[in-house]
Amino acid sequence: VLSGLYPAWLLSRLNPVLALKNKIENKYGQGINLRKMLVILQFAITQFLIICTIMTFFQMRKLSKAELGFDQTTVVEIGIPDQDVTKVQRLNSLLSQHPNIKYATFSNSGAASNSTWGSNYAYSSSNDTTQIQEGDANVKCIDHQYLATYDIKLISGKNFLKGDTSNQYIVNETFVKKVGSDKESIIGKQVTLWGRKGPIIGVIKDFTPRSLRQEIPAMILLPDVGDAAYMGSIKLQGGEISRSIQHIEKSWLAVFPEKVFEYEFLDDVIKEYYEREVMIVKLFQIFAGVAIFIGCIGLFGFISFMAEQRTKEIGVRKVLGASINNILGIFTKEYTWLLLISAIPAIILAYIFMGFYLEQYAYRIGRNPGYFIIGLVATFIVAIATVGYRSFRAATINPVEALKDE
């Protein structure tokens, strides 16, 4: 509507006498300032979206290539509807009878899960009560197969033994750093969790228990699944995955016949964490594409108008010896400075916006100048592709056609 109102308003103000005498060109040609402003606005939006698209793409690539600290391939996770220890042990026994099941473990939550337990703890590096440190930690109740199932690296100390229920703990690297110790000397130090005091027997490599938007927390693992067996995790081997799933379902229904069997692959669970990021990247791509298209139309219209206005000037220049490159330079100069001006607000807004966007990620890319330069270069390429043909056609015009008059 606004695009149509302006020319309608402009045309309604034309003086018929001046129009018939073809004397309105200079007076109304001043509208080129509005055209320049619109081109600047269009390409500022275009560059802003291109920069944001590039940065969100690289942020997603960083997340996809990030080291999670555990193996997510061919791990099937199932919910346990009844935490009865006898039933869990029976299910474990049935699962282990299939040759394609490498490991089976039971815990309160998997390696990557939105269902997390947290607790306060007290850490003592000596018998001196004044040396006790307190803090918060992510707590996982696990069995002796947990680390092997997820291929979590034990970098110091030892793993739990089968059937362990005594008060002893395994911690992660972040916990070690948080209490100011190292992976060797922390072994044997005391931790009090839920009123139960016990030694630290091992240190594991950090792994990401949730989305990479969050930093890896201090983590305490204890060998007391008991009535905390809310999840079963099965590591498959071999190529017959469908038959392995059938065996898991058969075993599960043998223990919980009145319940509905459901399962998920761990890599699918992890993908769900980043569905929003994938959607944002796609939206930026769509809006950037629309903005590029609109910007190209605006720039093409501007160059076409300029070519029409300067037809006689170009003809005179050619008669006086100007080359095609000289003429192309005139057009290039016209839109180059418009794009440079549009880059200023685009870069400032993209820098601020992406700063807020990236703050939600613990593992994020920096606002590297290279991303903004790529966005500017991409816009220039689009602009050249848009006006190249029109500029070349204007530059190769026959001076006779340009200078002849009725």
Short mmCIF file of C-alpha atoms in Angstrom, two decimals:
data_model
loop_
_atom_site.label_atom_id
_atom_site.label_comp_id
_atom_site.label_asym_id
_atom_site.label_seq_id
_atom_site.Cartn_x
_atom_site.Cartn_y
_atom_site.Cartn_z
CA VAL A 1 0.00 0.00 0.00
CA LEU A 2 2.77 2.43 0.96
CA SER A 3 4.68 1.59 -2.23
CA GLY A 4 1.64 2.50 -4.28
CA LEU A 5 0.63 5.61 -2.31
CA TYR A 6 3.85 7.53 -2.88
CA PRO A 7 3.84 7.46 -6.72
CA ALA A 8 0.07 8.08 -6.69
CA TRP A 9 0.59 11.15 -4.50
CA LEU A 10 3.51 12.30 -6.65
CA LEU A 11 1.65 11.88 -9.94
CA SER A 12 -1.43 13.68 -8.61
CA ARG A 13 0.73 16.79 -8.01
CA LEU A 14 2.00 16.98 -11.60
CA ASN A 15 1.40 20.22 -13.43
CA PRO A 16 -0.15 19.19 -16.79
CA VAL A 17 1.45 22.09 -18.66
CA LEU A 18 4.93 21.23 -17.39
CA ALA A 19 4.31 17.55 -18.00
CA LEU A 20 3.33 18.15 -21.63
CA LYS A 21 6.41 20.34 -22.12
CA ASN A 22 8.58 17.56 -20.58
CA LYS A 23 9.83 19.98 -17.94
CA ILE A 24 9.16 17.92 -14.83
CA GLU A 25 12.29 15.79 -14.87
CA ASN A 26 14.54 18.03 -12.78
CA LYS A 27 11.89 18.92 -10.27
CA TYR A 28 10.74 15.40 -9.52
CA GLY A 29 14.07 13.69 -10.08
CA GLN A 30 14.96 14.72 -6.53
CA GLY A 31 13.01 11.66 -5.43
CA ILE A 32 16.16 9.66 -6.04
CA ASN A 33 17.09 10.42 -2.42
CA LEU A 34 14.10 8.35 -1.29
CA ARG A 35 15.14 5.57 -3.63
CA LYS A 36 18.64 5.59 -2.16
CA MET A 37 17.22 5.43 1.34
CA LEU A 38 15.05 2.46 0.42
CA VAL A 39 17.98 0.62 -1.19
CA ILE A 40 20.07 1.27 1.94
CA LEU A 41 17.26 -0.01 4.18
CA GLN A 42 16.66 -3.11 2.04
CA PHE A 43 20.31 -4.07 1.96
CA ALA A 44 20.82 -3.29 5.64
CA ILE A 45 18.11 -5.88 6.40
CA THR A 46 19.62 -8.26 3.85
CA GLN A 47 23.13 -8.00 5.31
CA PHE A 48 21.79 -8.32 8.87
CA LEU A 49 20.01 -11.58 7.99
CA ILE A 50 22.94 -12.95 5.99
CA ILE A 51 25.32 -12.31 8.91
CA CYS A 52 22.89 -13.91 11.40
CA THR A 53 22.39 -16.91 9.10
CA ILE A 54 26.15 -17.41 8.76
CA MET A 55 26.74 -17.17 12.53
CA THR A 56 23.87 -19.49 13.47
CA PHE A 57 25.16 -22.00 10.90
CA PHE A 58 28.65 -21.97 12.42
CA GLN A 59 27.18 -22.16 15.94
CA MET A 60 25.20 -25.25 14.95
CA ARG A 61 28.31 -26.76 13.38
CA LYS A 62 30.21 -26.16 16.62
CA LEU A 63 27.48 -27.94 18.58
CA SER A 64 27.34 -30.85 16.14
CA LYS A 65 31.12 -31.33 16.29
CA ALA A 66 31.42 -30.85 20.05
CA GLU A 67 32.85 -33.74 22.04
CA LEU A 68 30.07 -35.05 24.29
CA GLY A 69 32.36 -37.28 26.32
CA PHE A 70 30.37 -40.47 25.71
CA ASP A 71 29.36 -42.77 22.85
CA GLN A 72 25.83 -42.09 21.63
CA THR A 73 25.73 -44.63 18.79
CA THR A 74 23.58 -47.78 18.98
CA VAL A 75 22.51 -47.09 22.57
CA VAL A 76 18.85 -47.86 23.25
CA GLU A 77 17.16 -46.34 26.30
CA ILE A 78 13.99 -47.72 27.89
CA GLY A 79 11.93 -46.49 30.81
CA ILE A 80 11.51 -48.71 33.87
CA PRO A 81 7.93 -48.45 35.20
CA ASP A 82 8.55 -50.41 38.43
CA GLN A 83 11.69 -49.90 40.52
CA ASP A 84 11.42 -53.28 42.24
CA VAL A 85 15.01 -54.56 42.53
CA THR A 86 14.03 -58.18 41.78
CA LYS A 87 12.25 -57.19 38.55
CA VAL A 88 15.18 -55.02 37.41
CA GLN A 89 17.61 -57.89 38.04
CA ARG A 90 15.39 -60.29 36.11
CA LEU A 91 15.17 -57.88 33.17
CA ASN A 92 18.95 -57.50 33.19
CA SER A 93 19.34 -61.27 33.11
CA LEU A 94 16.94 -61.66 30.17
CA LEU A 95 18.60 -58.87 28.18
CA SER A 96 22.07 -60.37 28.58
CA GLN A 97 20.95 -63.61 26.86
CA HIS A 98 21.02 -62.02 23.40
CA PRO A 99 24.42 -62.04 21.63
CA ASN A 100 23.88 -58.60 20.05
CA ILE A 101 23.49 -56.91 23.43
CA LYS A 102 26.95 -55.87 24.55
CA TYR A 103 26.09 -54.09 27.80
CA ALA A 104 22.98 -53.28 29.80
CA THR A 105 22.94 -50.78 32.64
CA PHE A 106 20.32 -49.31 34.96
CA SER A 107 20.38 -45.87 36.51
CA ASN A 108 18.28 -42.93 37.62
CA SER A 109 19.08 -41.13 34.31
CA GLY A 110 21.07 -41.73 31.15
CA ALA A 111 24.28 -40.02 30.12
CA ALA A 112 22.25 -37.27 28.40
CA SER A 113 18.89 -36.61 29.98
CA ASN A 114 16.62 -33.73 30.97
CA SER A 115 15.74 -35.75 34.04
CA THR A 116 18.59 -34.88 36.39
CA TRP A 117 19.06 -35.17 40.13
CA GLY A 118 20.91 -32.53 42.07
CA SER A 119 22.10 -32.37 45.65
CA ASN A 120 24.30 -30.50 48.06
CA TYR A 121 27.51 -32.22 49.08
CA ALA A 122 30.34 -31.73 51.54
CA TYR A 123 33.92 -32.45 50.49
CA SER A 124 36.74 -32.96 52.93
CA SER A 125 40.38 -33.05 51.83
CA SER A 126 41.53 -33.95 55.38
CA ASN A 127 40.23 -34.81 58.83
CA ASP A 128 40.21 -31.12 59.72
CA THR A 129 36.57 -30.01 59.90
CA THR A 130 37.56 -26.45 58.93
CA GLN A 131 38.66 -27.74 55.50
CA ILE A 132 35.20 -28.94 54.46
CA GLN A 133 33.89 -27.45 51.20
CA GLU A 134 30.23 -27.42 50.25
CA GLY A 135 28.62 -27.17 46.83
CA ASP A 136 25.97 -28.45 44.42
CA ALA A 137 26.40 -31.43 42.12
CA ASN A 138 24.55 -33.47 39.53
CA VAL A 139 23.96 -36.92 41.04
CA LYS A 140 23.70 -40.20 39.14
CA CYS A 141 22.88 -43.53 40.73
CA ILE A 142 24.52 -46.16 38.53
CA ASP A 143 25.73 -49.76 38.39
CA HIS A 144 29.09 -51.21 37.35
CA GLN A 145 28.12 -51.37 33.63
CA TYR A 146 27.23 -47.69 33.26
CA LEU A 147 30.65 -46.40 32.22
CA ALA A 148 31.16 -49.25 29.73
CA THR A 149 27.70 -48.84 28.17
CA TYR A 150 28.28 -45.17 27.40
CA ASP A 151 32.04 -45.54 26.90
CA ILE A 152 32.75 -42.88 29.54
CA LYS A 153 36.48 -42.69 30.21
CA LEU A 154 37.80 -43.43 33.68
CA ILE A 155 40.96 -41.29 33.95
CA SER A 156 41.93 -42.08 37.53
CA GLY A 157 41.11 -44.62 40.23
CA LYS A 158 38.72 -47.51 39.65
CA ASN A 159 35.14 -48.33 38.67
CA PHE A 160 32.45 -49.75 40.93
CA LEU A 161 32.28 -53.52 41.26
CA LYS A 162 29.21 -55.61 40.52
CA GLY A 163 26.79 -55.45 43.43
CA ASP A 164 28.52 -52.50 45.12
CA THR A 165 26.20 -50.59 47.45
CA SER A 166 28.71 -49.23 49.95
CA ASN A 167 29.29 -45.52 50.40
CA GLN A 168 31.87 -44.67 47.75
CA TYR A 169 31.84 -42.21 44.90
CA ILE A 170 33.15 -41.44 41.42
CA VAL A 171 33.41 -37.78 40.43
CA ASN A 172 34.04 -35.93 37.16
CA GLU A 173 36.82 -33.52 36.16
CA THR A 174 34.66 -30.47 36.84
CA PHE A 175 34.12 -31.62 40.43
CA VAL A 176 37.89 -32.04 40.85
CA LYS A 177 38.53 -28.51 39.56
CA LYS A 178 35.73 -27.09 41.70
CA VAL A 179 37.26 -28.38 44.95
CA GLY A 180 40.77 -27.32 43.85
CA SER A 181 42.33 -30.77 43.64
CA ASP A 182 43.72 -33.00 40.86
CA LYS A 183 42.70 -36.40 39.49
CA GLU A 184 45.38 -38.32 41.42
CA SER A 185 45.39 -36.72 44.85
CA ILE A 186 41.59 -36.58 45.13
CA ILE A 187 41.38 -40.39 45.28
CA GLY A 188 40.54 -41.38 48.84
CA LYS A 189 39.20 -37.98 49.87
CA GLN A 190 35.83 -37.96 51.61
CA VAL A 191 32.46 -36.80 50.25
CA THR A 192 29.24 -36.58 52.24
CA LEU A 193 26.10 -36.91 50.11
CA TRP A 194 22.58 -37.28 51.51
CA GLY A 195 24.16 -37.79 54.95
CA ARG A 196 26.30 -40.70 53.70
CA LYS A 197 30.04 -40.20 53.93
CA GLY A 198 32.39 -42.18 51.72
CA PRO A 199 35.66 -42.01 49.79
CA ILE A 200 36.17 -40.97 46.19
CA ILE A 201 37.44 -44.04 44.32
CA GLY A 202 37.59 -42.75 40.74
CA VAL A 203 37.57 -39.76 38.41
CA ILE A 204 35.86 -39.80 35.01
CA LYS A 205 36.38 -37.54 32.01
CA ASP A 206 33.78 -34.77 31.74
CA PHE A 207 30.72 -35.61 29.66
CA THR A 208 27.71 -33.47 28.75
CA PRO A 209 24.62 -34.63 30.70
CA ARG A 210 22.30 -32.08 29.10
CA SER A 211 22.25 -29.68 26.18
CA LEU A 212 25.46 -27.88 25.24
CA ARG A 213 23.67 -24.66 26.08
CA GLN A 214 24.67 -25.37 29.67
CA GLU A 215 28.08 -25.80 31.21
CA ILE A 216 29.10 -29.26 32.42
CA PRO A 217 28.21 -29.42 36.13
CA ALA A 218 30.14 -31.00 38.97
CA MET A 219 29.00 -34.62 39.03
CA ILE A 220 28.92 -37.37 41.64
CA LEU A 221 28.22 -41.02 40.74
CA LEU A 222 27.25 -43.52 43.42
CA PRO A 223 26.75 -47.31 43.19
CA ASP A 224 23.26 -47.47 44.59
CA VAL A 225 20.66 -47.99 41.88
CA GLY A 226 18.23 -49.81 44.14
CA ASP A 227 14.82 -48.17 43.83
CA ALA A 228 16.34 -45.42 41.64
CA ALA A 229 16.39 -47.60 38.48
CA TYR A 230 14.21 -45.39 36.32
CA MET A 231 16.06 -46.04 33.07
CA GLY A 232 17.66 -48.97 31.31
CA SER A 233 20.38 -48.35 28.71
CA ILE A 234 21.42 -51.09 26.28
CA LYS A 235 24.51 -50.98 24.09
CA LEU A 236 23.99 -52.95 20.87
CA GLN A 237 26.58 -54.60 18.68
CA GLY A 238 26.26 -56.28 15.31
CA GLY A 239 24.08 -55.32 12.38
CA GLU A 240 20.73 -56.93 13.28
CA ILE A 241 19.35 -53.96 15.21
CA SER A 242 15.70 -54.82 14.54
CA ARG A 243 16.11 -58.31 16.02
CA SER A 244 17.90 -56.82 19.04
CA ILE A 245 14.98 -54.43 19.58
CA GLN A 246 12.55 -57.36 19.33
CA HIS A 247 14.50 -59.20 22.03
CA ILE A 248 14.54 -56.10 24.26
CA GLU A 249 10.77 -55.75 23.86
CA LYS A 250 10.19 -59.46 24.56
CA SER A 251 12.35 -59.30 27.70
CA TRP A 252 10.66 -56.10 28.87
CA LEU A 253 7.14 -57.50 28.40
CA ALA A 254 8.12 -60.66 30.25
CA VAL A 255 8.86 -58.53 33.32
CA PHE A 256 6.23 -55.79 32.84
CA PRO A 257 3.41 -57.52 30.87
CA GLU A 258 0.78 -54.89 31.67
CA LYS A 259 2.86 -51.94 30.52
CA VAL A 260 3.43 -50.41 27.07
CA PHE A 261 6.95 -50.89 25.73
CA GLU A 262 8.65 -47.71 24.51
CA TYR A 263 12.25 -47.07 23.54
CA GLU A 264 14.48 -44.36 22.10
CA PHE A 265 17.90 -44.31 20.52
CA LEU A 266 20.23 -42.02 22.41
CA ASP A 267 21.36 -40.13 19.28
CA ASP A 268 17.69 -39.26 18.58
CA VAL A 269 17.32 -37.95 22.13
CA ILE A 270 20.34 -35.70 21.64
CA LYS A 271 19.00 -34.43 18.29
CA GLU A 272 15.82 -33.30 20.05
CA TYR A 273 17.91 -30.98 22.24
CA TYR A 274 18.80 -28.94 19.16
CA GLU A 275 15.50 -28.94 17.24
CA ARG A 276 15.05 -25.27 18.11
CA GLU A 277 18.50 -24.42 16.72
CA VAL A 278 17.76 -26.27 13.47
CA MET A 279 14.45 -24.40 13.15
CA ILE A 280 16.15 -21.02 13.80
CA VAL A 281 18.76 -21.71 11.11
CA LYS A 282 16.01 -22.62 8.62
CA LEU A 283 14.01 -19.49 9.49
CA PHE A 284 17.06 -17.28 9.02
CA GLN A 285 17.72 -18.93 5.66
CA ILE A 286 14.13 -18.32 4.53
CA PHE A 287 14.04 -14.69 5.69
CA ALA A 288 17.51 -14.03 4.29
CA GLY A 289 16.39 -15.44 0.94
CA VAL A 290 13.28 -13.23 0.92
CA ALA A 291 15.33 -10.19 1.96
CA ILE A 292 17.93 -10.86 -0.76
CA PHE A 293 15.16 -11.13 -3.36
CA ILE A 294 13.51 -7.88 -2.26
CA GLY A 295 16.87 -6.13 -1.99
CA CYS A 296 17.78 -7.25 -5.50
CA ILE A 297 14.52 -5.89 -6.89
CA GLY A 298 15.14 -2.54 -5.18
CA LEU A 299 18.73 -2.31 -6.39
CA PHE A 300 17.80 -3.36 -9.92
CA GLY A 301 15.08 -0.72 -9.99
CA PHE A 302 17.51 1.90 -8.73
CA ILE A 303 20.16 1.07 -11.36
CA SER A 304 17.50 0.93 -14.11
CA PHE A 305 16.21 4.35 -13.11
CA MET A 306 19.74 5.73 -12.99
CA ALA A 307 20.53 4.28 -16.42
CA GLU A 308 17.44 5.91 -17.92
CA GLN A 309 18.22 9.25 -16.28
CA ARG A 310 21.82 9.25 -17.48
CA THR A 311 21.34 7.84 -20.98
CA LYS A 312 22.43 11.05 -22.71
CA GLU A 313 25.33 11.53 -20.28
CA ILE A 314 26.59 8.02 -21.07
CA GLY A 315 26.22 8.73 -24.82
CA VAL A 316 28.29 11.92 -24.52
CA ARG A 317 30.96 10.16 -22.47
CA LYS A 318 31.25 7.43 -25.10
CA VAL A 319 31.55 9.98 -27.90
CA LEU A 320 34.34 11.67 -25.93
CA GLY A 321 36.19 8.36 -25.64
CA ALA A 322 34.98 6.74 -22.40
CA SER A 323 35.45 2.95 -22.38
CA ILE A 324 32.92 0.36 -21.23
CA ASN A 325 34.93 -0.07 -18.03
CA ASN A 326 34.68 3.68 -17.34
CA ILE A 327 30.92 3.56 -17.75
CA LEU A 328 30.61 0.45 -15.59
CA GLY A 329 32.68 2.22 -12.95
CA ILE A 330 30.06 5.00 -12.79
CA PHE A 331 27.31 2.50 -11.97
CA THR A 332 29.49 0.46 -9.62
CA LYS A 333 30.40 3.57 -7.65
CA GLU A 334 26.73 4.50 -7.30
CA TYR A 335 25.63 1.30 -5.59
CA THR A 336 28.90 0.48 -3.83
CA TRP A 337 28.65 3.39 -1.45
CA LEU A 338 24.99 2.58 -0.81
CA LEU A 339 25.96 -0.96 0.22
CA LEU A 340 28.79 0.33 2.41
CA ILE A 341 26.40 2.70 4.18
CA SER A 342 23.86 -0.11 4.66
CA ALA A 343 26.61 -2.32 6.16
CA ILE A 344 27.08 0.05 9.14
CA PRO A 345 23.65 -0.44 10.81
CA ALA A 346 23.55 -4.09 9.66
CA ILE A 347 26.86 -4.96 11.35
CA ILE A 348 26.01 -3.04 14.54
CA LEU A 349 22.57 -4.66 14.90
CA ALA A 350 23.88 -8.15 14.01
CA TYR A 351 26.71 -7.78 16.56
CA ILE A 352 24.26 -6.84 19.33
CA PHE A 353 21.58 -9.37 18.37
CA MET A 354 23.97 -12.31 17.98
CA GLY A 355 25.62 -11.38 21.28
CA PHE A 356 22.28 -11.93 23.06
CA TYR A 357 21.59 -15.08 21.01
CA LEU A 358 24.95 -16.71 21.69
CA GLU A 359 24.85 -15.97 25.43
CA GLN A 360 22.47 -18.90 25.92
CA TYR A 361 25.20 -21.36 24.93
CA ALA A 362 27.97 -22.42 27.28
CA TYR A 363 29.89 -23.60 24.19
CA ARG A 364 29.64 -20.87 21.59
CA ILE A 365 31.50 -19.28 18.74
CA GLY A 366 32.96 -15.80 19.10
CA ARG A 367 31.67 -12.78 17.21
CA ASN A 368 34.59 -13.00 14.82
CA PRO A 369 35.00 -10.11 12.32
CA GLY A 370 35.29 -12.76 9.61
CA TYR A 371 31.55 -13.53 9.84
CA PHE A 372 30.68 -9.87 9.21
CA ILE A 373 33.15 -9.63 6.33
CA ILE A 374 31.64 -12.76 4.75
CA GLY A 375 28.18 -11.19 5.04
CA LEU A 376 29.38 -7.97 3.40
CA VAL A 377 31.14 -9.84 0.58
CA ALA A 378 28.08 -12.04 0.00
CA THR A 379 25.92 -8.92 -0.31
CA PHE A 380 28.34 -7.40 -2.84
CA ILE A 381 28.28 -10.59 -4.90
CA VAL A 382 24.49 -10.55 -4.89
CA ALA A 383 24.50 -6.87 -5.88
CA ILE A 384 26.96 -7.41 -8.75
CA ALA A 385 24.93 -10.37 -10.01
CA THR A 386 21.77 -8.25 -9.83
CA VAL A 387 22.94 -5.13 -11.66
CA GLY A 388 25.74 -6.55 -13.79
CA TYR A 389 23.62 -7.17 -16.86
CA ARG A 390 21.69 -3.89 -16.57
CA SER A 391 24.90 -1.89 -16.07
CA PHE A 392 26.61 -3.61 -19.00
CA ARG A 393 23.63 -2.96 -21.26
CA ALA A 394 23.70 0.74 -20.34
CA ALA A 395 27.48 0.88 -20.89
CA THR A 396 27.24 -0.65 -24.37
CA ILE A 397 24.45 1.61 -25.60
CA ASN A 398 24.89 3.08 -29.10
CA PRO A 399 25.70 6.82 -28.67
CA VAL A 400 23.57 7.61 -31.73
CA GLU A 401 20.52 6.06 -30.08
CA ALA A 402 21.30 7.83 -26.78
CA LEU A 403 21.80 11.33 -28.24
CA LYS A 404 19.12 11.53 -30.92
CA ASP A 405 16.00 13.48 -29.99
CA GLU A 406 12.55 13.76 -31.49
#
